[in-house]
Short mmCIF file of C-alpha atoms and ligand atoms in Angstrom, two decimals:
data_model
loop_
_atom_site.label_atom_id
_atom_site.label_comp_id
_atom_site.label_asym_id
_atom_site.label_seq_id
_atom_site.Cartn_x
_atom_site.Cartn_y
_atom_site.Cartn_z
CA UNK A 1 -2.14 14.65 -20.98
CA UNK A 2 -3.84 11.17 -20.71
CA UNK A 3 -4.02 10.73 -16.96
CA UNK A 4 -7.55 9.25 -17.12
CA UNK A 5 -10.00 9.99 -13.63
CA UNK A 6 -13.14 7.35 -14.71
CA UNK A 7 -15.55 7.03 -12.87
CA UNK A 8 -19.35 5.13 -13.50
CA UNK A 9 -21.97 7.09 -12.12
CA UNK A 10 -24.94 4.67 -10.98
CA UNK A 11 -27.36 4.20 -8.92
CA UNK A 12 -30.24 2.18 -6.49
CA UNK A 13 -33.61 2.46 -7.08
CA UNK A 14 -35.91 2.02 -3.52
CA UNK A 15 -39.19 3.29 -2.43
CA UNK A 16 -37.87 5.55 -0.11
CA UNK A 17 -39.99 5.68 3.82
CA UNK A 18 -38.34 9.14 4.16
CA UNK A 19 -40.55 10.45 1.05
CA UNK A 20 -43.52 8.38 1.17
CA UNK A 21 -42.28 5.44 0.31
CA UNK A 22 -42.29 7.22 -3.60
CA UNK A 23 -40.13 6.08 -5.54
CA UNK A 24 -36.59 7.23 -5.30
CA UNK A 25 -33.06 6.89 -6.09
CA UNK A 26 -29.66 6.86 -4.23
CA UNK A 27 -26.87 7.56 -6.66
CA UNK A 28 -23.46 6.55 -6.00
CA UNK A 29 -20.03 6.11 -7.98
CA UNK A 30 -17.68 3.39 -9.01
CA UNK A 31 -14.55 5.09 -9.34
CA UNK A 32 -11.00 3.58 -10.77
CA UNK A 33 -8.12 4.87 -9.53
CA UNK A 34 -6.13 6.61 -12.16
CA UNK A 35 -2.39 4.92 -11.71
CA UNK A 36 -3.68 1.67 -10.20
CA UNK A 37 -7.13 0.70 -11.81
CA UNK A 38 -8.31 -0.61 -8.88
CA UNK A 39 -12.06 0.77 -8.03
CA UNK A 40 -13.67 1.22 -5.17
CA UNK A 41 -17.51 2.76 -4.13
CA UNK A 42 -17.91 6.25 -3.35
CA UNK A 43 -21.09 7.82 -2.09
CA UNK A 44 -23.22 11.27 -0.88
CA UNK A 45 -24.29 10.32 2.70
CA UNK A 46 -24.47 13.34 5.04
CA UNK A 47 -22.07 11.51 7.62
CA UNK A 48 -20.71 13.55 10.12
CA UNK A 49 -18.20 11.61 12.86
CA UNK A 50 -18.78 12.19 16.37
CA UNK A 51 -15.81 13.58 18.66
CA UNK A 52 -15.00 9.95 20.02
CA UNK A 53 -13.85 9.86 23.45
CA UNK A 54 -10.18 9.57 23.74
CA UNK A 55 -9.83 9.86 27.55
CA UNK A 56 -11.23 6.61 27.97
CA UNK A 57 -8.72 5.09 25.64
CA UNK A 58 -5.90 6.47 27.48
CA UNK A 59 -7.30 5.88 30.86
CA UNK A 60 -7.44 2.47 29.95
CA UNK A 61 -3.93 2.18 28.31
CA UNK A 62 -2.50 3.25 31.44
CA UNK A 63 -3.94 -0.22 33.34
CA UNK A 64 -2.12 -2.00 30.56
CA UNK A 65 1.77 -2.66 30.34
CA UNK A 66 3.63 -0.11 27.94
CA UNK A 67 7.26 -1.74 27.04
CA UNK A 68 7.96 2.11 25.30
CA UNK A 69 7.75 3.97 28.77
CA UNK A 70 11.04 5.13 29.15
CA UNK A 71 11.82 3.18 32.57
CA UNK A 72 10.99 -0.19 31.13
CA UNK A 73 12.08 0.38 27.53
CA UNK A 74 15.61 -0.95 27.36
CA UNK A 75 14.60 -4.23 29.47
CA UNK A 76 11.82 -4.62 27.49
CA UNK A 77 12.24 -4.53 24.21
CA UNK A 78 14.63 -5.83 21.80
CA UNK A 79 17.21 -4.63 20.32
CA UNK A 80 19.11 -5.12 16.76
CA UNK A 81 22.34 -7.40 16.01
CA UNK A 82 25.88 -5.64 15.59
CA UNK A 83 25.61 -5.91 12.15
CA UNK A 84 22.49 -3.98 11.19
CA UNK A 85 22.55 -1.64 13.61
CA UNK A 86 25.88 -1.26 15.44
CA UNK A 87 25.26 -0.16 19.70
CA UNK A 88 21.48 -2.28 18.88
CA UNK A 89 18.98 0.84 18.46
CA UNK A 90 19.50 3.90 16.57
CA UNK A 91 18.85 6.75 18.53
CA UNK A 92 17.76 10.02 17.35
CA UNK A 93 17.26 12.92 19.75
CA UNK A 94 14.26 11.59 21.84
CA UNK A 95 13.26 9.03 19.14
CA UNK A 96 14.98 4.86 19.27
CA UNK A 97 14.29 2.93 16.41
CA UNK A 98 14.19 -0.97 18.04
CA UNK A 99 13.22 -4.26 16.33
CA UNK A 100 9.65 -5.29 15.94
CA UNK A 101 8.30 -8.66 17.93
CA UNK A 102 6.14 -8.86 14.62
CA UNK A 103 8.35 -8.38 11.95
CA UNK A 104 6.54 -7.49 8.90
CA UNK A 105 9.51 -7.55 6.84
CA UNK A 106 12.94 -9.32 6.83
CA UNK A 107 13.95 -5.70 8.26
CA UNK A 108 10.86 -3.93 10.50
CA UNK A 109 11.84 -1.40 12.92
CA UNK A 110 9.47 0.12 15.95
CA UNK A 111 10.33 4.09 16.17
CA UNK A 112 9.00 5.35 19.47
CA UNK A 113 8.70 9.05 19.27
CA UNK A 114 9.74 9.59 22.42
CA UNK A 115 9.07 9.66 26.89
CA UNK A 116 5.83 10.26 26.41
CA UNK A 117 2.99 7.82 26.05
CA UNK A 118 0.19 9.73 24.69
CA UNK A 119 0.80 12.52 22.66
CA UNK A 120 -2.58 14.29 21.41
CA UNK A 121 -3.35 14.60 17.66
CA UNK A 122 -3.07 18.62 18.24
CA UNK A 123 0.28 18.32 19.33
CA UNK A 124 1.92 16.26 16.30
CA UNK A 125 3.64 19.14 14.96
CA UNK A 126 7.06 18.97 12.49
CA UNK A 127 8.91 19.09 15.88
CA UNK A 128 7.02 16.75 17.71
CA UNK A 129 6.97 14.45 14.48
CA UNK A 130 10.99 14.80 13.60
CA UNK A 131 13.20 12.89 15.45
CA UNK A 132 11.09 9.96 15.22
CA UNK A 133 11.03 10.67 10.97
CA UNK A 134 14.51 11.28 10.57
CA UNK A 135 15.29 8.13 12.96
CA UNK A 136 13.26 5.75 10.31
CA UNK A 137 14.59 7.65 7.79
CA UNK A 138 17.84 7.10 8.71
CA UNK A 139 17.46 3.09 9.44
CA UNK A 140 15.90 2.58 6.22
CA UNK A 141 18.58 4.07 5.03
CA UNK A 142 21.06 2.20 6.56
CA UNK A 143 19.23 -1.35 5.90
CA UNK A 144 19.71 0.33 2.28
CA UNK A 145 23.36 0.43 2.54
CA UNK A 146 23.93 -2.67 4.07
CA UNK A 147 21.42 -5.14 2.08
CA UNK A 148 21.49 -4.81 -1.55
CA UNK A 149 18.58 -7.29 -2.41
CA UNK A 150 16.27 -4.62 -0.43
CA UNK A 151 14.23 -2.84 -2.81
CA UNK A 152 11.10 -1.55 -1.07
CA UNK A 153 11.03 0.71 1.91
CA UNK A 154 8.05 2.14 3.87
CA UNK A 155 7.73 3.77 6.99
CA UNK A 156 4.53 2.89 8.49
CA UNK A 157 1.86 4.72 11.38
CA UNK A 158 -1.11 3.66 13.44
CA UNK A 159 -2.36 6.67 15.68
CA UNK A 160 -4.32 5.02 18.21
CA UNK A 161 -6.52 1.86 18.75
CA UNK A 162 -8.88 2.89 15.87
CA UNK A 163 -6.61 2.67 13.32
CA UNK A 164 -5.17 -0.65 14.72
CA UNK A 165 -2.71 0.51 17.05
CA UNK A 166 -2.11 -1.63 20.20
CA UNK A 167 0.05 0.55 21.87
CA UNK A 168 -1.37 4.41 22.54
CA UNK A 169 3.01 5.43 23.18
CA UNK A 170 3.42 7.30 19.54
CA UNK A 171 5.80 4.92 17.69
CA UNK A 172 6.26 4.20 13.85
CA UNK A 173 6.90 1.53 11.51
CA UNK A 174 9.93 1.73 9.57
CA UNK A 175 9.99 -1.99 7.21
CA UNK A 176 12.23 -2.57 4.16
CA UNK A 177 12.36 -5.79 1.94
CA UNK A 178 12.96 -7.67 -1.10
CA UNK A 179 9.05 -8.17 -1.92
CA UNK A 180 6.87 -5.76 -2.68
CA UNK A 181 3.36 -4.88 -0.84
CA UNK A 182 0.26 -5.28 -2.72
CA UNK A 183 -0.12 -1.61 -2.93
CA UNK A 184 3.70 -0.83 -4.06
CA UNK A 185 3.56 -3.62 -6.51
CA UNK A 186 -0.02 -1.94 -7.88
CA UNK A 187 1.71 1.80 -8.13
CA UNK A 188 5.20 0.40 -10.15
CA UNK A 189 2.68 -1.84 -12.80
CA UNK A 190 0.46 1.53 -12.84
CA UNK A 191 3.67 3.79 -13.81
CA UNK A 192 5.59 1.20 -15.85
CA UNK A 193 2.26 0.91 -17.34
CA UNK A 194 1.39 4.74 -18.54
CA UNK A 195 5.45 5.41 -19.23
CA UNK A 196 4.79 2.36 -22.33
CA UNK A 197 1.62 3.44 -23.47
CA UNK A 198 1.55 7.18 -23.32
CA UNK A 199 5.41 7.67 -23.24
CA UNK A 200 5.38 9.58 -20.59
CA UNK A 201 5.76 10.13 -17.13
CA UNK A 202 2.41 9.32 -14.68
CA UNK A 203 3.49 11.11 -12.26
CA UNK A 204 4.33 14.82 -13.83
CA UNK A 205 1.63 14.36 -15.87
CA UNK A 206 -1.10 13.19 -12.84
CA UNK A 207 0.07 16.69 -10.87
CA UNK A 208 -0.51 18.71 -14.11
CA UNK A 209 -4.29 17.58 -14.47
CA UNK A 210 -5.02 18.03 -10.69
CA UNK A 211 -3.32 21.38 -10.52
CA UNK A 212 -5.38 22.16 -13.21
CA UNK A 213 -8.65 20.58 -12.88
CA UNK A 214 -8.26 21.79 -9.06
CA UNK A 215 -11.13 19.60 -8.04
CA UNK A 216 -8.99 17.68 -5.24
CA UNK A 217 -5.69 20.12 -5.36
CA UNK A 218 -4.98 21.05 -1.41
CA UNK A 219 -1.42 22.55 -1.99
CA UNK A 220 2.67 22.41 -2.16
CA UNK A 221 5.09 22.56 0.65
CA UNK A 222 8.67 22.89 -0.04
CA UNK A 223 9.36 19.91 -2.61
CA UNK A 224 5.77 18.11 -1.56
CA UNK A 225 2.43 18.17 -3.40
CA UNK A 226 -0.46 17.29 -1.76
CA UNK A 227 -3.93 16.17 -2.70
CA UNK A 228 -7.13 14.81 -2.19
CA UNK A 229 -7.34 10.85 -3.68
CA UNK A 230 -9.28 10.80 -6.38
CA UNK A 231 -10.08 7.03 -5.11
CA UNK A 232 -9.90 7.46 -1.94
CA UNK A 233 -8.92 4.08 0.34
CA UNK A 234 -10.68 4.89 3.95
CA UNK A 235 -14.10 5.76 5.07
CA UNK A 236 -13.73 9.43 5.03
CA UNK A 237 -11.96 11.08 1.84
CA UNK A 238 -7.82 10.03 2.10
CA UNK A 239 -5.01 12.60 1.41
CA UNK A 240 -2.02 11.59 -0.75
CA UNK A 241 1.54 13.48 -1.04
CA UNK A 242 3.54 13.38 -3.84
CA UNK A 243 7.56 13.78 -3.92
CA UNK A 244 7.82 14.93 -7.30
CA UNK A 245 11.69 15.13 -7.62
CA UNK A 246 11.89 12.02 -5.70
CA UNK A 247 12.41 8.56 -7.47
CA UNK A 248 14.60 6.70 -5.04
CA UNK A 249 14.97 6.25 -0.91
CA UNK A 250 18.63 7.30 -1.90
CA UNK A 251 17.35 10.52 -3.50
CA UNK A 252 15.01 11.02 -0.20
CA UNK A 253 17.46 13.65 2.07
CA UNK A 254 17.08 14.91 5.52
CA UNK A 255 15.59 18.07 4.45
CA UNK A 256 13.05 16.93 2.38
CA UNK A 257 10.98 15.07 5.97
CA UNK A 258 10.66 19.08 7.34
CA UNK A 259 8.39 20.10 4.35
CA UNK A 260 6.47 16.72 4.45
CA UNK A 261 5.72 17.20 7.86
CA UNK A 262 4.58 20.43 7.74
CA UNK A 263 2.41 19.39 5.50
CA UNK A 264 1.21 16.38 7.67
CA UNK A 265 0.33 18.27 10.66
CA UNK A 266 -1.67 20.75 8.60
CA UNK A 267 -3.38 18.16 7.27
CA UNK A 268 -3.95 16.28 10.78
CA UNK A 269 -4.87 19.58 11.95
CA UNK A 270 -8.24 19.75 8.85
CA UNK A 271 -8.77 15.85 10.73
CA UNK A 272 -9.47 17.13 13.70
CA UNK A 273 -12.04 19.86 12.82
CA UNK A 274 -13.64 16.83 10.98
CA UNK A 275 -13.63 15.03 14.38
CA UNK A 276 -10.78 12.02 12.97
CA UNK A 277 -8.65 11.73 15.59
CA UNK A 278 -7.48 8.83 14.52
CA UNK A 279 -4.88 7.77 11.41
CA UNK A 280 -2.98 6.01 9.02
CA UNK A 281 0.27 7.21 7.43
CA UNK A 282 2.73 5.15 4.96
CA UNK A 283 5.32 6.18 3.08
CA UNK A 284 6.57 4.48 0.51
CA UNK A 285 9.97 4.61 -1.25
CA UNK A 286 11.79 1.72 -3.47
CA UNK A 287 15.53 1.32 -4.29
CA UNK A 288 15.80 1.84 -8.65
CA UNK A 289 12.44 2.01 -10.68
CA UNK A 290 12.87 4.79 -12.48
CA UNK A 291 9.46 5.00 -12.97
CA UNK A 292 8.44 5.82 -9.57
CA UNK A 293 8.40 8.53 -6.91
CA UNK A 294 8.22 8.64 -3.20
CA UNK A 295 4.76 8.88 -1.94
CA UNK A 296 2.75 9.01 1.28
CA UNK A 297 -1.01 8.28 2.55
CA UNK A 298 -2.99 9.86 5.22
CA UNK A 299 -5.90 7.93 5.63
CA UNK A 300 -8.81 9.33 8.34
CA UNK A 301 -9.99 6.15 10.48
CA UNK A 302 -13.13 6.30 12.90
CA UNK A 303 -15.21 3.99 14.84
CA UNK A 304 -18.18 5.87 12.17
CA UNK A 305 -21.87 4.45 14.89
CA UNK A 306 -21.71 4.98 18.84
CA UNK A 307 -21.63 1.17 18.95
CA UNK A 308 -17.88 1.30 17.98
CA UNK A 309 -18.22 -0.76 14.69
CA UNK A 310 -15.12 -0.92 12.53
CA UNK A 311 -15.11 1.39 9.86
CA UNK A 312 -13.54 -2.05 7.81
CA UNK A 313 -15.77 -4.65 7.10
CA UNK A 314 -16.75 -6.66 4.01
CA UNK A 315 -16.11 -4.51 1.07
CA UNK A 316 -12.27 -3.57 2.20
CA UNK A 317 -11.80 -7.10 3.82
CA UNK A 318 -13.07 -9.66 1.41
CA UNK A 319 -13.97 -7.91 -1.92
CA UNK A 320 -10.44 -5.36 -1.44
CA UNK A 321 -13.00 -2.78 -2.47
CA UNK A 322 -12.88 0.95 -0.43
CA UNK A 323 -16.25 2.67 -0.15
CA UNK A 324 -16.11 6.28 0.89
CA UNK A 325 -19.25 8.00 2.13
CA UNK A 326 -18.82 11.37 0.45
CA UNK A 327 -16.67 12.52 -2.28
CA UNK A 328 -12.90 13.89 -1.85
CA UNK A 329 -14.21 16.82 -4.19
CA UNK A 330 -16.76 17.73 -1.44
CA UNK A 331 -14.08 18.56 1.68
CA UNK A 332 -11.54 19.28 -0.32
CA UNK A 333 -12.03 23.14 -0.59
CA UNK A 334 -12.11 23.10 3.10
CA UNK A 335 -8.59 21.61 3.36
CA UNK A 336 -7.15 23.61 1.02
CA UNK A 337 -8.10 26.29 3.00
CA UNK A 338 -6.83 25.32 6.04
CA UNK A 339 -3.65 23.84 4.55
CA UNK A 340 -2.81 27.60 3.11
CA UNK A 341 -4.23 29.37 6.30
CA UNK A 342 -1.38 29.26 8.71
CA UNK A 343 1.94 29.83 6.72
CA UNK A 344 4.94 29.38 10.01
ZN1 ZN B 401 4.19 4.26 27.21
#
């Protein structure tokens, strides 16, 4: 067991106005992330996020032109050639999968869930969630079959304007290609990394210290595991998911998205009481590295003052450096809880 969770705990000292101006301290962490190394700041503040106020946001949305309304969606948007996907969008009960204008990848797909254009964070349930899933799913897969110098897969989500969405219609981001992200490349170093020096597997062992330690364990659904980041990425404490018997998008089945998004809506459903109603999700799968497994990222994302700032600025943008303004240790007994409440 060598799975290592450092962290530096430090501090600023100020004469503080709140006390006096006596002298005072405000202690924070540098934490490194335990498969990555990468470190980021993580702090005690008593931050609390307003409810922001969606209506606006969709009243404004609906002055704008949506090309995923279903009477304008097959004139507007694009659609793929014969030979990637044959009939030009893959269609999956209510869910399309169409090209994206801005390809992020040589292959990057746009899922829209469905007819509807706004779809509240309450209502993304597993069957609100599925088609649009199993439709990425099922076009990575195929980009799989078809390209063999695709190795990284990754199906991507921005819920709503805060978390950099330009389009309030639900869709997804389905992208596959031969070059790895930042964050991919980071995670298959990490693992290649501990399988050399520890001879042994990151990822078993990782799930065996947090199911033991406890400290950021929120639970297991079907074949998922899910936990609080010990580093977390966003503003507000992140959630990862694990796919322990999952190395490969081959090895990823149909059955295996129901359990994940289970999970995902419980956890969207802790967001909410927290007042985030607002998200990032990315899953990430790659074709053969046997030291990998299929992983996701739910990352909370707020406009944090009333004057709307970004909840990005210099430390994620310039220095790649998250700062996090309490600890994943502190909420995570409260999602736990809720995660275990409601067994369906
Ligand atoms: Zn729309």
């Amino acid at each position: 067991m060598t799975v290592s969770f450092r962290k530096i705990q430090s501090s600023a000292r100020i004469l503080n106005p709140f006390k006096g101006h006596a002298l005072d301290e405000l202690p924070f962490e540098i934490r490194f992330d335990p498969l990555t190394g990468e470190t980021g700041r993580v702090f005690d503040l008593p931050f609390k996020a307003e409810k922001p106020r969606i209506e606006a946001i969709i009243e404004r949305s609906g002055e704008i032109f949506c090309p995923f309304c279903p009477e304008v969606l097959e004139k507007s948007t694009p659609a793929f050639p014969e030979d990637i996907i044959p009939g030009g969008r893959l269609k999956v009960g209510r869910a399309s999968v169409i090209p994206n204008l801005v390809p992020f990848d040589q292959y990057a797909g746009v899922t829209v869930f469905s007819d509807e254009h706004y779809i509240p964070m309450e209502k993304l349930t597993p069957e609100t969630m599925r088609d649009a899933f199993l439709a990425s799913l099922l076009f990575l897969k195929r980009i799989e079959e078809i390209d063999l110098t695709v190795r990284f897969f990754s199906i991507n989500w921005n819920y709503m304007p805060p978390a950099g969405s330009s389009i309030v219609h639900p869709h997804l981001q389905p992208n596959a290609g031969a070059v790895p992200t930042n964050h991919v490349r980071l995670q298959l170093e990490g693992a290649a990394r501990y399988a050399r020096e520890h001879q042994g597997d990151y990822w078993a062992d990782f799930i065996e210290a947090e199911k033991r330690s406890k400290e950021r364990y929120v639970g297991e659904m079907g074949s998922t595991f899910w936990i609080m980041s010990f580093l977390p990425m966003s503003f507000l404490p992140d959630v990862s998911c694990i796919f322990p018997e999952r190395r490969f998008l081959s090895e990823l089945r149909e059955d295996d998205l129901l359990p994940f998004l289970e999970g995902l809506a419980r956890i969207l459903r802790a967001y909410l009481e927290e007042n985030v109603s607002s998200f990032n999700v990315a899953l990430f799968a790659v074709r053969d590295a046997p030291n990998f497994r299929i992983n996701a990222r739910i990352c909370p994302r707020l406009l944090p003052r009333p004057i709307g700032n970004s909840d990005i600025a210099f430390p994620q943008m310039l220095h790649r450096e998250s700062f996090t303004v309490y600890s994943p240790e502190s909420v995570c007994g409260k999602f736990r809880e809720l995660f275990n409440r409601n067994s369906r």
